[in-house]
Short mmCIF file of C-alpha atoms and ligand atoms in Angstrom, two decimals:
data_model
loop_
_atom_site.label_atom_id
_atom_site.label_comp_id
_atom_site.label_asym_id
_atom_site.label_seq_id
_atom_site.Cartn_x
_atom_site.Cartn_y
_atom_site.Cartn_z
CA UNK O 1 -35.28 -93.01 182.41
CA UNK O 2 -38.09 -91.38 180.73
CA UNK O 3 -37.90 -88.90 178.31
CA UNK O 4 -39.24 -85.70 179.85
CA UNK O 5 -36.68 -86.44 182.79
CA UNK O 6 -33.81 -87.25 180.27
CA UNK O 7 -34.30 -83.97 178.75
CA UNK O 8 -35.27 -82.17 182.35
CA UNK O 9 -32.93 -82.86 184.82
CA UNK O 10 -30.85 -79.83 186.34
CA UNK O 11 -28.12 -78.80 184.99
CA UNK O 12 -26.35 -77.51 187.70
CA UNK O 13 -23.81 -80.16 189.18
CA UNK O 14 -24.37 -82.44 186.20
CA UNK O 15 -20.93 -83.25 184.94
CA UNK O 16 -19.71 -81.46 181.69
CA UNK O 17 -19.73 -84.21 179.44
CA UNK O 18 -23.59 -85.26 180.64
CA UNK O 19 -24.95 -81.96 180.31
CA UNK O 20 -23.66 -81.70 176.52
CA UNK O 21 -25.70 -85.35 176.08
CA UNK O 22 -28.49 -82.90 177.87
CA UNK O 23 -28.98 -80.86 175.17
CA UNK O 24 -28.36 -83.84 172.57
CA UNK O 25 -24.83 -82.13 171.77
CA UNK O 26 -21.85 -84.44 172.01
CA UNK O 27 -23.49 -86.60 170.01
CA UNK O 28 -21.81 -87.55 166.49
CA UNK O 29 -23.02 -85.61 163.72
CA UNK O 30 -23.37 -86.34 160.10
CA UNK O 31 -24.21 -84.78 157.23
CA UNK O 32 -24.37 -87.28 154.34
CA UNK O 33 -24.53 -90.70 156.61
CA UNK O 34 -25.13 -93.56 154.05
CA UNK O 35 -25.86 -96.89 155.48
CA UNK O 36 -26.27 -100.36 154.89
CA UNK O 37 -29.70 -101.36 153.95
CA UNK O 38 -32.13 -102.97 155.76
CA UNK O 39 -32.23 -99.62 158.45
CA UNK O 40 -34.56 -98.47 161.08
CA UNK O 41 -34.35 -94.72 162.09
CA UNK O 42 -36.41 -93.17 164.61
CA UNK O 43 -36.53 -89.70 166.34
CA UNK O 44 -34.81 -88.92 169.52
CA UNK O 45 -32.43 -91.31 171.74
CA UNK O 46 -35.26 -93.55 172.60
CA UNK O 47 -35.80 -93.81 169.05
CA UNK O 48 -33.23 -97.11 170.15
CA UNK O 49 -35.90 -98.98 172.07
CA UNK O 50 -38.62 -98.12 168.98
CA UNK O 51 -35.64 -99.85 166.95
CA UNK O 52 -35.24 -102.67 168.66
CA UNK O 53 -38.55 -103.97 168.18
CA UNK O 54 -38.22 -103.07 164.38
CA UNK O 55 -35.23 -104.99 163.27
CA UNK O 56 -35.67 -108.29 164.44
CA UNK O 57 -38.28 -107.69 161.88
CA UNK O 58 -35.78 -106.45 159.20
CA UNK O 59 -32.80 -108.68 159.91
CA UNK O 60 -35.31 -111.28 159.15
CA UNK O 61 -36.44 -109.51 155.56
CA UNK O 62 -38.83 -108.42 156.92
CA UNK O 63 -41.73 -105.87 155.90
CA UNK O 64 -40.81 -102.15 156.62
CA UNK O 65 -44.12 -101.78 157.54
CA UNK O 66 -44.43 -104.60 160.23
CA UNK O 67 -41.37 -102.64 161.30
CA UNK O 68 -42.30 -99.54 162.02
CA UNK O 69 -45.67 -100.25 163.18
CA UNK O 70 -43.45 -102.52 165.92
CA UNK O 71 -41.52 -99.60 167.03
CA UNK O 72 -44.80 -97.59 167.16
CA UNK O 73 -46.36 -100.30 169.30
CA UNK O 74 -43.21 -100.51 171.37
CA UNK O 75 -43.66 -96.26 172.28
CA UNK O 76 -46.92 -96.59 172.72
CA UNK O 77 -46.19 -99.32 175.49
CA UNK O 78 -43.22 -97.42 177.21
CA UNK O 79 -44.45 -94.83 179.85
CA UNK O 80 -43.20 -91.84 178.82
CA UNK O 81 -44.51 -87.78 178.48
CA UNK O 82 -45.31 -87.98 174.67
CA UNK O 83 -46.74 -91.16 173.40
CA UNK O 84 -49.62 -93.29 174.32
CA UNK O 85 -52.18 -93.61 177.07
CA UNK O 86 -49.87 -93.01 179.67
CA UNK O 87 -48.97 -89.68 177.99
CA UNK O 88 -49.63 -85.84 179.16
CA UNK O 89 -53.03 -85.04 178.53
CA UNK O 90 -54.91 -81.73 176.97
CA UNK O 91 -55.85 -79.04 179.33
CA UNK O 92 -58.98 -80.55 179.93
CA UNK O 93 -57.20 -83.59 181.40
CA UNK O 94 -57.82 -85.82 179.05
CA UNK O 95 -55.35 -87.76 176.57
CA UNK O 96 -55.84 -87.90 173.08
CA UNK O 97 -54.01 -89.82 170.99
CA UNK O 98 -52.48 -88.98 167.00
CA UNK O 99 -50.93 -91.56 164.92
CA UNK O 100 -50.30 -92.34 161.32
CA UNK O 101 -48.60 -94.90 159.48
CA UNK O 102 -47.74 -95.23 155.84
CA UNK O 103 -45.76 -97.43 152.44
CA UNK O 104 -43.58 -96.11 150.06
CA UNK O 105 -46.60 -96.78 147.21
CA UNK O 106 -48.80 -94.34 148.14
CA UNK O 107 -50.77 -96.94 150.94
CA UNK O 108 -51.68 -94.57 154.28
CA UNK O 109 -54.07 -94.71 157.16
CA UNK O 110 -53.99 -92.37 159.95
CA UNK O 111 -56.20 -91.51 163.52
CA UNK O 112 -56.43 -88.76 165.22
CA UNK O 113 -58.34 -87.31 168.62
CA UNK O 114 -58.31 -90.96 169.57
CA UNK O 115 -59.12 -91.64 173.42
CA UNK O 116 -58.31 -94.99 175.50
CA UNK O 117 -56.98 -97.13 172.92
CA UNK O 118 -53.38 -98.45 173.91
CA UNK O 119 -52.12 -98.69 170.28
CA UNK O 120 -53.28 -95.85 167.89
CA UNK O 121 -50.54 -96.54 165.21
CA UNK O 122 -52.39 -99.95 165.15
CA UNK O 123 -55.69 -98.58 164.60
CA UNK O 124 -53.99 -96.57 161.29
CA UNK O 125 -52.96 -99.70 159.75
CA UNK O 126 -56.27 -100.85 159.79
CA UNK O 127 -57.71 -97.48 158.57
CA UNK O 128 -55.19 -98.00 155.53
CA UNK O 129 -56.07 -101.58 155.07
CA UNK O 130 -59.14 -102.01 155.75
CA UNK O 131 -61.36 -98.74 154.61
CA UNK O 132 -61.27 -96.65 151.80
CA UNK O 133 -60.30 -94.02 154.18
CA UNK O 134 -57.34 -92.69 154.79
CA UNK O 135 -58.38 -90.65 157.97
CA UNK O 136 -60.19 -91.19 161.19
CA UNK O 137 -61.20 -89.00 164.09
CA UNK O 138 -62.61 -88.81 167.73
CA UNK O 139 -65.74 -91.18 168.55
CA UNK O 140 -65.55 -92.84 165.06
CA UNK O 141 -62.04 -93.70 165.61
CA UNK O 142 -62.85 -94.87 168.34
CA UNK O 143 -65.56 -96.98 167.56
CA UNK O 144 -64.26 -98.18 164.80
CA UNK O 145 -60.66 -99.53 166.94
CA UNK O 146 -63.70 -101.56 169.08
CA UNK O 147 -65.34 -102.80 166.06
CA UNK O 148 -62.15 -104.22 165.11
CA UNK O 149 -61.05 -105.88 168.31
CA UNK O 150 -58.72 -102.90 170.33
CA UNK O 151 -59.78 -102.88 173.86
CA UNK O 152 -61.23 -99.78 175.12
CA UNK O 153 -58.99 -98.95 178.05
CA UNK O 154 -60.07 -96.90 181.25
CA UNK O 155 -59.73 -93.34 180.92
CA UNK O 156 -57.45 -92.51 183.90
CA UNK O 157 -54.26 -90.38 183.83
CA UNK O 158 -51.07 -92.18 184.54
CA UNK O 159 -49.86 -90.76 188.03
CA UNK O 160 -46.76 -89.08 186.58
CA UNK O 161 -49.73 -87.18 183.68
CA UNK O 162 -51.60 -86.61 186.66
CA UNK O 163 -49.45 -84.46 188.56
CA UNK O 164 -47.74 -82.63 185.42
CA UNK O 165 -51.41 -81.19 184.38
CA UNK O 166 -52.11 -80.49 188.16
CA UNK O 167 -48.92 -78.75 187.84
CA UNK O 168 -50.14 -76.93 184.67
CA UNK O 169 -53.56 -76.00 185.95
CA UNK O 170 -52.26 -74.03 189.16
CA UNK O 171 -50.66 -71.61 186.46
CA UNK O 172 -52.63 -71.84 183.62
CA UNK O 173 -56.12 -69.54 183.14
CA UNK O 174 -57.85 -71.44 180.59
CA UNK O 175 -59.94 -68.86 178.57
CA UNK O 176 -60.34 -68.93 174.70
CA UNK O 177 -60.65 -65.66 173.10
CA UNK O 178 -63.26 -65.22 170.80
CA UNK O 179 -61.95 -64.82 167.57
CA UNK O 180 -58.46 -65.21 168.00
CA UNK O 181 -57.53 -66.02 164.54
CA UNK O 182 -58.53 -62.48 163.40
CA UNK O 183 -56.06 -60.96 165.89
CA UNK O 184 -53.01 -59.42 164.35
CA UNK O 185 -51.00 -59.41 167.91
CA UNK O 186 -49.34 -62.70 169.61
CA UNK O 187 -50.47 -63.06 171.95
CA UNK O 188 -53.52 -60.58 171.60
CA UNK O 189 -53.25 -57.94 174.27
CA UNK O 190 -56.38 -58.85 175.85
CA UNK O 191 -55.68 -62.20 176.47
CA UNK O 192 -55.37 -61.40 180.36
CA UNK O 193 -52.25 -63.77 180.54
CA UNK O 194 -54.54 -66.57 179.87
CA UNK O 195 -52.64 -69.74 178.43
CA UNK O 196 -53.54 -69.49 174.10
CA UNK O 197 -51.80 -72.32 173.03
CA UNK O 198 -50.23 -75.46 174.49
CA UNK O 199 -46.88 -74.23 176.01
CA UNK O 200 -43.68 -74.31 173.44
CA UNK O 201 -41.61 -74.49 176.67
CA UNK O 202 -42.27 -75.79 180.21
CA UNK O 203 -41.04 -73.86 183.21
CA UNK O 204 -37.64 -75.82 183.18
CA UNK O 205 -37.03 -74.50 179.34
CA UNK O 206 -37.06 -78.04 177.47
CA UNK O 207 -39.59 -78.10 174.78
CA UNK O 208 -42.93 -79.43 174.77
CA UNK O 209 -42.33 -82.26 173.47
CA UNK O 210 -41.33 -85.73 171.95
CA UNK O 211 -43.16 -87.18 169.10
CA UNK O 212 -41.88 -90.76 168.48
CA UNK O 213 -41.54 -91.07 164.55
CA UNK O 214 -39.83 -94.31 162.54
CA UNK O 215 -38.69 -94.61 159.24
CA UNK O 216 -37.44 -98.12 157.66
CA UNK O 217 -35.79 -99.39 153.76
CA UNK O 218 -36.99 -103.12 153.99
CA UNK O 219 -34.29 -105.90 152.27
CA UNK O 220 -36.40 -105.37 148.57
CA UNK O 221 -36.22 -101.47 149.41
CA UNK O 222 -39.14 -100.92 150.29
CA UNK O 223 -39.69 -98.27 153.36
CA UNK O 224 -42.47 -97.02 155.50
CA UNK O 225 -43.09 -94.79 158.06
CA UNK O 226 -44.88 -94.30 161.68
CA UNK O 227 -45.53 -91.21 163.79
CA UNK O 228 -47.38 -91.78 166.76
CA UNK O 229 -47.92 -89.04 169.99
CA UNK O 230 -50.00 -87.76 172.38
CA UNK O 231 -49.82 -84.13 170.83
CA UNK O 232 -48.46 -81.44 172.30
CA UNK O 233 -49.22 -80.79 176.18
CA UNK O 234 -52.38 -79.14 177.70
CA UNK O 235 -53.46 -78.50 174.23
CA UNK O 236 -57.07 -76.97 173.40
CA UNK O 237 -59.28 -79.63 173.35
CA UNK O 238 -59.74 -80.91 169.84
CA UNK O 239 -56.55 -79.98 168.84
CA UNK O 240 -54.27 -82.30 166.19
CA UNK O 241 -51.10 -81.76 165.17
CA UNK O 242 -48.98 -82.94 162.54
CA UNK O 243 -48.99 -86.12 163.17
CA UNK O 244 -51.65 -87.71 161.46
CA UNK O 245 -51.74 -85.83 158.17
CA UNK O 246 -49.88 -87.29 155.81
CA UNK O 247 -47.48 -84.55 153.85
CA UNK O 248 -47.11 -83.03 156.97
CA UNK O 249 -45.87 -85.28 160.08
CA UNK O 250 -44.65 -87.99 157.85
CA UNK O 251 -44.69 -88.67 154.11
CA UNK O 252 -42.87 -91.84 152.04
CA UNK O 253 -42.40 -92.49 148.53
CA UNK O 254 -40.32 -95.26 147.74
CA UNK O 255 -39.36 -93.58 143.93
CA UNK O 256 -37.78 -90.44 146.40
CA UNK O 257 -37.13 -91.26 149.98
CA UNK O 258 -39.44 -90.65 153.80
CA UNK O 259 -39.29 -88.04 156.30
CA UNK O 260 -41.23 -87.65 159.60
CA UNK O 261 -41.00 -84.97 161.99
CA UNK O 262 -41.44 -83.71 165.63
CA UNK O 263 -42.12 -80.28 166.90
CA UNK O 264 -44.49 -78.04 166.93
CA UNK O 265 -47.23 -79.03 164.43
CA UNK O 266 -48.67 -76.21 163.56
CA UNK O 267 -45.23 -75.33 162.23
CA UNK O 268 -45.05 -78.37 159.98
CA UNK O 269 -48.61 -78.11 159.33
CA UNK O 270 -48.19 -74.45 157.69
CA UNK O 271 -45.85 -75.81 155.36
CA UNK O 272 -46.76 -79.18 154.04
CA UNK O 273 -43.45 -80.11 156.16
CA UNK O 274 -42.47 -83.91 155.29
CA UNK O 275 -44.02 -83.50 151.76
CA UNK O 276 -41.85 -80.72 151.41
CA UNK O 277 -38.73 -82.75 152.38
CA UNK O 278 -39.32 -85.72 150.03
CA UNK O 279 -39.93 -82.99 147.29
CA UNK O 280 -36.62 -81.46 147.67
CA UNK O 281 -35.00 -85.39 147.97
CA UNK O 282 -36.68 -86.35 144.61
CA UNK O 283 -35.23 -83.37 143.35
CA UNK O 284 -31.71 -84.71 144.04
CA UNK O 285 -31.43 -83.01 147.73
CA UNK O 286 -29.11 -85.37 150.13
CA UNK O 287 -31.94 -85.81 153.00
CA UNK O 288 -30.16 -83.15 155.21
CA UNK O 289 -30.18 -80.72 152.45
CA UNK O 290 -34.41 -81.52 152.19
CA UNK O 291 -34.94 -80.98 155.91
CA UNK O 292 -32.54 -77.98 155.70
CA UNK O 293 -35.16 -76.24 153.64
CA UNK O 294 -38.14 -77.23 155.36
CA UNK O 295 -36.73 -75.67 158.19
CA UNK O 296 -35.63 -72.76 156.45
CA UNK O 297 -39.16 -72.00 155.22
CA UNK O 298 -40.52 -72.59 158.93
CA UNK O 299 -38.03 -69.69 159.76
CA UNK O 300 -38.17 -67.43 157.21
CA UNK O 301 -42.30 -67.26 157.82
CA UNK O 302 -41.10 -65.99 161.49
CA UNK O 303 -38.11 -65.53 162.68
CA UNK O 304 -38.89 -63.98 166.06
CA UNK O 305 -41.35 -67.20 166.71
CA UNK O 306 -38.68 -69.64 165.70
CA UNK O 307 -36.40 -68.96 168.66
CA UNK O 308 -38.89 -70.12 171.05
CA UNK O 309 -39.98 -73.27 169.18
CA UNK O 310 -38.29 -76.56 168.14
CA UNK O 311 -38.91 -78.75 165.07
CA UNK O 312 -36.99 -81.23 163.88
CA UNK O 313 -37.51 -83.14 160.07
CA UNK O 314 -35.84 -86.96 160.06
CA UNK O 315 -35.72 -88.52 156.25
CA UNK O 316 -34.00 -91.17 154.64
CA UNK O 317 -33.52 -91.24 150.60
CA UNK O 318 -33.84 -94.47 148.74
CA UNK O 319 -30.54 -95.31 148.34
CA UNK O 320 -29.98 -95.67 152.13
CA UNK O 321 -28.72 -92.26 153.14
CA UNK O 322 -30.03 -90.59 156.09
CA UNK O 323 -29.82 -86.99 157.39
CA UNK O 324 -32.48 -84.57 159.82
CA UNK O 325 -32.18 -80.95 160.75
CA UNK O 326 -33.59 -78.81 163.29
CA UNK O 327 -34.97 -75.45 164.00
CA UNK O 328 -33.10 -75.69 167.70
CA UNK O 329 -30.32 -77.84 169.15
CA UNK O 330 -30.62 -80.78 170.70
CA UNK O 331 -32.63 -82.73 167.97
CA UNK O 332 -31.41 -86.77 167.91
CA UNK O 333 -32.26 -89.92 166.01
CA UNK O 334 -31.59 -93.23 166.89
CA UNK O 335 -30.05 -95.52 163.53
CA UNK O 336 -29.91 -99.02 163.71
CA UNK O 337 -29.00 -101.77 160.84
CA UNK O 338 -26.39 -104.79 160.75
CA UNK O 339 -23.38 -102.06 161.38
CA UNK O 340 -25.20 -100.59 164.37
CA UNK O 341 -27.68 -103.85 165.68
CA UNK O 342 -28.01 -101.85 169.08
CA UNK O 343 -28.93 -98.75 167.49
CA UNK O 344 -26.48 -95.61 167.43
CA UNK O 345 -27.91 -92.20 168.27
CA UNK O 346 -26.92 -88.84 166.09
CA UNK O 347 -27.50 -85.23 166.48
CA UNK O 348 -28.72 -83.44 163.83
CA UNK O 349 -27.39 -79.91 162.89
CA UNK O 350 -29.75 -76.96 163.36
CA UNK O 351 -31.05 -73.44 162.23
CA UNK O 352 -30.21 -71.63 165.88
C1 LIG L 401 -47.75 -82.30 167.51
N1 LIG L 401 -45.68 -82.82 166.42
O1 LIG L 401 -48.78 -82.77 167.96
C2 LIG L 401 -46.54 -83.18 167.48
C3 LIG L 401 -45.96 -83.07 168.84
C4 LIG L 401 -44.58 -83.39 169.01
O2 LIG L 401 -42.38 -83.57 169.11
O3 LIG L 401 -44.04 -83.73 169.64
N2 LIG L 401 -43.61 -83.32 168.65
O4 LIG L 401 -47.65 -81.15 167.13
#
């Protein structure tokens, strides 16, 4: 089942126990969960498949990075509403692509704005390897994944992308206001109902939407992390989120601990938000007391806003513990290591 649908369906006649899994409730949670080492975490319950193509990788002692740049890969492959080419495009129709991969000694690469290429957490590698970049954008992304041997795939929606943003467009007025940043009202009264920012909700009231993110702690604990996404949906054209810039969608430092996130980027953005949770870990936060406080600061900067929006920070600490928190319910991570070689999913605890 695909994501959107796992977190869609109706509620109404779903038995008791399968609407708690809905919401991601009913799920185990724990607060200081310390774990045999090599791990693989990744956001959300299909954070298992992501997994599975990691820890072949680790049980083998592996890299962390050939690990999470697997379970990148392995999203970007599976069809889903979030991640890769098959993915929900902007409001413009088209899909671009955000990914960013990085090792616990400072090594990063990231793309963002990235059209037709099937594996954009691929293309970061080789930004991190192979430039002395750590960031690229748009058409130069893009020509640079051809340079290096990606193929440039066609440009067409999936049908299932198609038919959402048909969906989208019959509601949506599409008309940026000049100047919007100077206006002290959200949305500004003038806007005529016309659709400002990507949606923080769809009609059905699940949010917009699933980032697939992947931390590992190789056998000689080392870690890395991998955030890779199609954005948010029916975004303004040009817009990135989180995910490619490093401190906010995903940050590792192998003398502290890594944290990725998924939400609302502007949200994470605004406050340096995986930075901020490896901070508070090399501090001597447990990793649920770091993302605790990055979501605190998310709320405190607007409460009211908050409500409507979900975030959700994911971070392991070097000694092997793991913990996440959320600005809403219903924020899961998939763990998997030689206690749990099919993965095991967790809920994390949350603001609201
Ligand atoms: C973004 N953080 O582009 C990403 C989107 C996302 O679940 O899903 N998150 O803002």
């Amino acid at each position: 089942m695909k994501r959107r649908q796992f977190l869609t369906l109706p509620l109404i006649g779903v038995p008791l126990y399968f609407a708690r899994e809905l919401s991601g409730q009913g799920r185990e949670q724990r607060s200081n969960l310390k774990v045999k080492t090599p791990v693989v975490v990744s956001t959300w319950d299909s954070g298992i498949k992501a997994n599975n193509a990691a820890w072949p990788i680790l049980e083998k002692k592996g890299r962390s990075l050939d690990a999470v740049e697997a379970a990148g890969r392995a999203s970007e492959d599976e069809p889903s509403c979030c991640v890769g080419l098959q993915a929900w495009p902007d409001r413009d129709g088209r899909v671009t692509l955000d990914a960013s991969i990085m090792e616990g000694d400072g090594g990063c690469g990231s793309v963002s704005f990235l059209e037709r290429i099937r594996h954009p957490v691929s293309v970061a590698r080789k930004v991190m390897e192979t430039t002395p970049h750590v960031l690229l954008s748009g058409e130069g992304a893009q020509a640079f994944a051809v340079a290096n041997g990606f193929p440039l795939e066609d440009g067409r929606l999936s049908p299932d992308a198609e038919k959402e943003w048909r969906k989208w467009l019959e509601k949506s007025n599409y008309k940026p206001i000049v100047n919007i940043e100077n206006r002290s009202s959200w949305p500004p009264a003038d806007a005529g109902g016309s659709e400002l920012a990507p949606p923080y909700r769809f009609d059905d009231g699940s949010f917009n939407h699933d980032t697939m993110a992947t931390v590992a702690l190789d056998s000689c604990g080392k870690m890395a992390g991998m955030v890779t996404t199609s954005g948010m949906a029916f975004k303004m054209r040009g817009r990135v989120g989180d995910s490619p810039i490093i401190g906010a969608g995903m940050f590792v430092d192998n003398e502290a601990g890594a944290a990725v996130s998924s939400g609302v980027g502007e949200e994470v953005i605004r406050i340096c938000g995986t930075h901020t949770v490896v901070e508070q870990m090399r501090m001597g936060r447990t990793p649920e007391q770091a993302c605790r406080e990055a979501v605190r600061r998310i709320v405190k900067r607007d409460p009211a806003k908050a409500r409507e929006l979900q975030v959700g920070f994911l971070a392991i600490s070097k000694k092997g513990e793991i913990g996440a928190f959320a600005v809403q319910k219903g924020f899961t991570y998939s763990v998997t290591n030689a206690e749990w070689p099919k993965g095991k999913v967790f809920e994390s605890k949350s603001y609201f």
